[in-house]
Amino acid sequence: MHMQLLPNDRVLIYDRTDFGISNISLPNGKCRPNSDDCSAHSVEYDVASNSVRPLTVLSKVWCSSGSLMPDGTVTQTGGSADGALVVRTYNSCDTCDWQEVPNGLVAERWYATNHKLPDGRQIIIGGRGTFNYEFYPKTPETAAAVDFPFLTETNDPNMENNLYPFVFLYPDGNLFIFANNRAIFFDYVNNQVVKNFPKIPGDDPRNYPSTGSGVLLPMRVVQGCVPEVEFMVCGGAPRTAFLNAMNGVFDGALDTCGRIKISDPDPQWVMESMPMARVMGDMLLLPNGHVLIINGASAGAAGWEYGRDPVLTPVVYRAGDPVGSRFEMQTPATIPRMYHSTAVLLRDGRVLVGGSNPHDKYEFSNVLYPTELSLEEFSPSYLDSDVSGLRPVIISPVTGANMKYGDQVLMQFAVSDNLDPNSVMVTLVAPSFNTHSFSMNQRLLVLDSCPVTTDPESSNYQVSVAMPPTGNIAPAGYYLLFVVHQDIPSEGVWINIQ
């Protein structure tokens, strides 16, 4: 139900504690306190060894949210029932486990969205019946929750359609927030809406339970600024899809995407049609700037038993191509990934896909879409063997390097085939927290770079790139750094920007 890539190439995974007994036992006969449940509901997955280590979650983490903090700790917030006010932290090591702060929040956060801020805190926005926001860690000045009328305004009675709002840090320090069918710029420092955007054409909702997905398209840094910022949302379900699904009527999902240049003085939506309709899909930014749309269904809505007709075919969207040729269908999967599926980008450019459980318990047989415990990889076409000669290999910096804002970094890389120096870019990708078709904190920067040259001593190639200038453009913390040649990315290297 939830996944976060960690800066040691492990993936933190958890679902909920009250699904029933899982198929993974806690070590040494350990059981959850005051329970006969001795199974794990969270694991740390080691990508390199394809192995899992069971972890112990004490309180209910169902439909929660979180962020990878600047020091590499995952800070996860909320959940349901006894977990709704809990803050949990996880700092990866071979023996580490979840730590819990029982009353770390002041308002219950169930289906909320988190975003990392430039000062190292995170903002936690909304949740079921919670029309406010708060910050974590707390300070005396920010100890209380702050009312947020935008969430009340975008809440559809008996349907909601504004849970897990799409939240992104804009380069001027404000937040771009999309909920239901409209968006705002929000100054969280002064609790003020500074701009209202037009409603998306068609008026259909795009947030839970009419769940679509949204991203900021790649942001190009030019001389320390980001001159153009564009938001894209795809899929979702008609406004009454959730209520109809409750009554056994499964409306067709939406097949549209909307793009809006939120940096324009008078921004307007531009609509496009996907090759197929999709609800509960995931949108992931690939290292080359393309957008992967994966998982989901073609009818119904998010919720227990409310989705129908899985969409097995992933789609890659090339934002810079001409209209009409931007979507490319990929090889279909064989496993339905319905409600409570996840997807995260890995350092080597693959996408880890897992989950799918549209039931309120583990159900492995005699149901339309059984609980799915497998993980699988989606390999984009840039990993095909016939383009391996074009793939860069980063020589420096090495993974784990520390950078400062505005640093000028001379990167060295190799390419075995002929290099086209005009087709090289360097991208920076934030590892996101994925749940319910939204990847929190997801952003991709195309860094400002000088022309590619050849190192006379090693014959390797080198390119000088500028690190982001401020925390508004790239909040402090861990990022994956890629060299991309002719749309073929290298493996990433981990860097930490402070």
PDB file of C-alpha atoms in Angstrom, residues 3-13 43-47 53 55 67-69 71-75 90-93 96 98 344-347 399 431-433 478-480 494:
ATOM      1  CA  MET A   3       6.534   2.399  -0.704  1.00  0.00           C
ATOM      2  CA  GLN A   4       9.558   4.683  -0.298  1.00  0.00           C
ATOM      3  CA  LEU A   5      12.961   4.212  -1.958  1.00  0.00           C
ATOM      4  CA  LEU A   6      15.790   4.723   0.536  1.00  0.00           C
ATOM      5  CA  PRO A   7      19.262   6.138  -0.229  1.00  0.00           C
ATOM      6  CA  ASN A   8      20.860   2.709   0.337  1.00  0.00           C
ATOM      7  CA  ASP A   9      18.799   1.213  -2.535  1.00  0.00           C
ATOM      8  CA  ARG A  10      16.411  -0.535  -0.197  1.00  0.00           C
ATOM      9  CA  VAL A  11      12.671   0.050  -0.353  1.00  0.00           C
ATOM     10  CA  LEU A  12      10.530   0.578   2.723  1.00  0.00           C
ATOM     11  CA  ILE A  13       7.160  -1.135   2.254  1.00  0.00           C
ATOM     12  CA  VAL A  43       9.305  -4.941   5.352  1.00  0.00           C
ATOM     13  CA  GLU A  44      12.518  -3.471   4.086  1.00  0.00           C
ATOM     14  CA  TYR A  45      13.143  -4.832   0.605  1.00  0.00           C
ATOM     15  CA  ASP A  46      16.763  -5.112  -0.551  1.00  0.00           C
ATOM     16  CA  VAL A  47      16.739  -4.602  -4.316  1.00  0.00           C
ATOM     17  CA  ARG A  53      13.571  -8.073   6.285  1.00  0.00           C
ATOM     18  CA  LEU A  55       9.680  -4.838  10.390  1.00  0.00           C
ATOM     19  CA  SER A  67       8.445  11.865   3.341  1.00  0.00           C
ATOM     20  CA  LEU A  68      12.131  10.983   3.136  1.00  0.00           C
ATOM     21  CA  MET A  69      13.703  13.646   5.319  1.00  0.00           C
ATOM     22  CA  ASP A  71      18.992  13.024   6.915  1.00  0.00           C
ATOM     23  CA  GLY A  72      17.638   9.932   5.138  1.00  0.00           C
ATOM     24  CA  THR A  73      15.054   9.083   7.789  1.00  0.00           C
ATOM     25  CA  VAL A  74      11.533   8.299   6.648  1.00  0.00           C
ATOM     26  CA  THR A  75       9.061  10.287   8.702  1.00  0.00           C
ATOM     27  CA  TYR A  90      12.457   4.669  10.159  1.00  0.00           C
ATOM     28  CA  ASN A  91      16.210   5.011   9.720  1.00  0.00           C
ATOM     29  CA  SER A  92      17.549   2.149   7.646  1.00  0.00           C
ATOM     30  CA  CYS A  93      20.157  -0.252   9.009  1.00  0.00           C
ATOM     31  CA  CYS A  96      16.681  -0.942  12.638  1.00  0.00           C
ATOM     32  CA  TRP A  98      10.060   1.554  13.203  1.00  0.00           C
ATOM     33  CA  VAL A 344       8.547   3.590  -7.333  1.00  0.00           C
ATOM     34  CA  LEU A 345      11.558   4.421  -9.490  1.00  0.00           C
ATOM     35  CA  LEU A 346      14.755   2.545  -8.624  1.00  0.00           C
ATOM     36  CA  ARG A 347      18.299   3.854  -8.966  1.00  0.00           C
ATOM     37  CA  THR A 399      27.308   7.666  -4.922  1.00  0.00           C
ATOM     38  CA  PRO A 431      12.829   9.739  -4.374  1.00  0.00           C
ATOM     39  CA  SER A 432       9.106   9.856  -3.674  1.00  0.00           C
ATOM     40  CA  PHE A 433       6.724   8.336  -1.152  1.00  0.00           C
ATOM     41  CA  TYR A 478      18.854  12.918  -1.020  1.00  0.00           C
ATOM     42  CA  TYR A 479      18.489  12.865  -4.797  1.00  0.00           C
ATOM     43  CA  LEU A 480      19.357  10.581  -7.672  1.00  0.00           C
ATOM     44  CA  TRP A 494      22.917   9.157  -4.758  1.00  0.00           C
TER      45      TRP A 494
END
